[in-house]
């Protein structure tokens, strides 16, 4: 593993895409905390290597679905990631807990 891969936050592919003024297809990104969701346009975030606030800015204007396994997810990384993603101003933001089978709509489209 290279040093760049070790320091990567998981959002690095999206950061590179947005630097080229491109967006994911349909403006939607799936993010798994601790695993890779089995969806197109999906990224995995290691809870031990959370993205910086600058990395989180790559979700601005996108529909973001953050997927977690509630039984295994620690509160601090989840809260820190949600805070960073919300500050980036996504168009919509949902949190899906696969274990508890719950969905939280943290931001609906058109509302600030």
GROMACS .gro file of C-alpha atoms in nm:
model
  112
    1UNK     CA    1   0.000   0.000   0.000
    2UNK     CA    2   0.136   0.345  -0.088
    3UNK     CA    3   0.145   0.639   0.151
    4UNK     CA    4  -0.132   0.808  -0.050
    5UNK     CA    5  -0.359   0.506  -0.004
    6UNK     CA    6  -0.285   0.497   0.369
    7UNK     CA    7  -0.384   0.861   0.412
    8UNK     CA    8  -0.682   0.844   0.176
    9UNK     CA    9  -1.013   0.931   0.337
   10UNK     CA   10  -1.230   0.719   0.109
   11UNK     CA   11  -1.373   1.029  -0.060
   12UNK     CA   12  -1.057   1.075  -0.268
   13UNK     CA   13  -1.212   0.935  -0.592
   14UNK     CA   14  -1.499   1.182  -0.557
   15UNK     CA   15  -1.260   1.468  -0.479
   16UNK     CA   16  -1.063   1.392  -0.799
   17UNK     CA   17  -1.384   1.371  -1.003
   18UNK     CA   18  -1.513   1.705  -0.872
   19UNK     CA   19  -1.177   1.876  -0.938
   20UNK     CA   20  -1.238   1.791  -1.305
   21UNK     CA   21  -1.582   1.960  -1.277
   22UNK     CA   22  -1.757   1.623  -1.312
   23UNK     CA   23  -2.021   1.462  -1.091
   24UNK     CA   24  -2.140   1.109  -1.030
   25UNK     CA   25  -2.416   0.985  -1.257
   26UNK     CA   26  -2.760   1.108  -1.143
   27UNK     CA   27  -2.590   1.328  -0.881
   28UNK     CA   28  -2.606   1.044  -0.627
   29UNK     CA   29  -2.332   0.897  -0.408
   30UNK     CA   30  -2.355   0.604  -0.165
   31UNK     CA   31  -2.109   0.607   0.125
   32UNK     CA   32  -2.054   0.310   0.353
   33UNK     CA   33  -1.898   0.371   0.694
   34UNK     CA   34  -1.662   0.077   0.734
   35UNK     CA   35  -1.769  -0.112   0.422
   36UNK     CA   36  -1.843  -0.065   0.052
   37UNK     CA   37  -2.217  -0.061  -0.027
   38UNK     CA   38  -2.312  -0.288  -0.317
   39UNK     CA   39  -2.439   0.002  -0.527
   40UNK     CA   40  -2.311   0.199  -0.824
   41UNK     CA   41  -2.141   0.526  -0.729
   42UNK     CA   42  -2.039   0.383  -0.392
   43UNK     CA   43  -1.743   0.464  -0.170
   44UNK     CA   44  -1.620   0.316   0.156
   45UNK     CA   45  -1.496   0.529   0.446
   46UNK     CA   46  -1.268   0.378   0.708
   47UNK     CA   47  -1.392   0.501   1.050
   48UNK     CA   48  -1.026   0.533   1.156
   49UNK     CA   49  -0.951   0.766   0.859
   50UNK     CA   50  -1.241   1.008   0.837
   51UNK     CA   51  -1.237   1.264   0.555
   52UNK     CA   52  -1.131   1.619   0.625
   53UNK     CA   53  -1.379   1.904   0.591
   54UNK     CA   54  -1.216   1.987   0.255
   55UNK     CA   55  -1.270   1.629   0.135
   56UNK     CA   56  -1.633   1.647   0.245
   57UNK     CA   57  -1.688   1.951   0.022
   58UNK     CA   58  -1.685   1.708  -0.271
   59UNK     CA   59  -2.045   1.608  -0.185
   60UNK     CA   60  -2.178   1.964  -0.231
   61UNK     CA   61  -2.497   1.961  -0.436
   62UNK     CA   62  -2.518   1.580  -0.448
   63UNK     CA   63  -2.771   1.337  -0.306
   64UNK     CA   64  -2.579   1.150  -0.036
   65UNK     CA   65  -2.685   0.822   0.120
   66UNK     CA   66  -2.467   0.721   0.415
   67UNK     CA   67  -2.506   0.354   0.503
   68UNK     CA   68  -2.399   0.210   0.841
   69UNK     CA   69  -2.420  -0.114   1.034
   70UNK     CA   70  -2.568   0.016   1.359
   71UNK     CA   71  -2.452  -0.270   1.580
   72UNK     CA   72  -2.087  -0.220   1.481
   73UNK     CA   73  -2.072   0.159   1.432
   74UNK     CA   74  -1.918   0.379   1.698
   75UNK     CA   75  -2.101   0.702   1.765
   76UNK     CA   76  -1.806   0.945   1.739
   77UNK     CA   77  -1.696   0.858   1.381
   78UNK     CA   78  -2.059   0.856   1.267
   79UNK     CA   79  -2.133   1.195   1.423
   80UNK     CA   80  -1.810   1.347   1.292
   81UNK     CA   81  -1.873   1.220   0.939
   82UNK     CA   82  -2.236   1.337   0.938
   83UNK     CA   83  -2.129   1.679   1.061
   84UNK     CA   84  -1.865   1.715   0.789
   85UNK     CA   85  -2.100   1.598   0.515
   86UNK     CA   86  -2.382   1.829   0.630
   87UNK     CA   87  -2.146   2.128   0.640
   88UNK     CA   88  -2.060   2.055   0.275
   89UNK     CA   89  -2.422   2.131   0.175
   90UNK     CA   90  -2.538   1.820  -0.009
   91UNK     CA   91  -2.866   1.851  -0.199
   92UNK     CA   92  -3.016   1.564   0.005
   93UNK     CA   93  -2.869   1.356   0.285
   94UNK     CA   94  -3.001   1.026   0.417
   95UNK     CA   95  -2.861   0.796   0.683
   96UNK     CA   96  -2.952   0.428   0.647
   97UNK     CA   97  -2.890   0.186   0.935
   98UNK     CA   98  -2.892  -0.167   0.797
   99UNK     CA   99  -2.899  -0.340   1.137
  100UNK     CA  100  -3.178  -0.138   1.298
  101UNK     CA  101  -3.359  -0.107   0.962
  102UNK     CA  102  -3.405   0.269   1.003
  103UNK     CA  103  -3.369   0.561   0.764
  104UNK     CA  104  -3.309   0.917   0.881
  105UNK     CA  105  -3.360   1.204   0.638
  106UNK     CA  106  -3.098   1.452   0.759
  107UNK     CA  107  -3.159   1.696   0.474
  108UNK     CA  108  -3.439   1.702   0.220
  109UNK     CA  109  -3.397   1.868  -0.117
  110UNK     CA  110  -3.485   2.235  -0.131
  111UNK     CA  111  -3.443   2.302   0.239
  112UNK     CA  112  -3.145   2.463   0.410
   0.00000   0.00000   0.00000
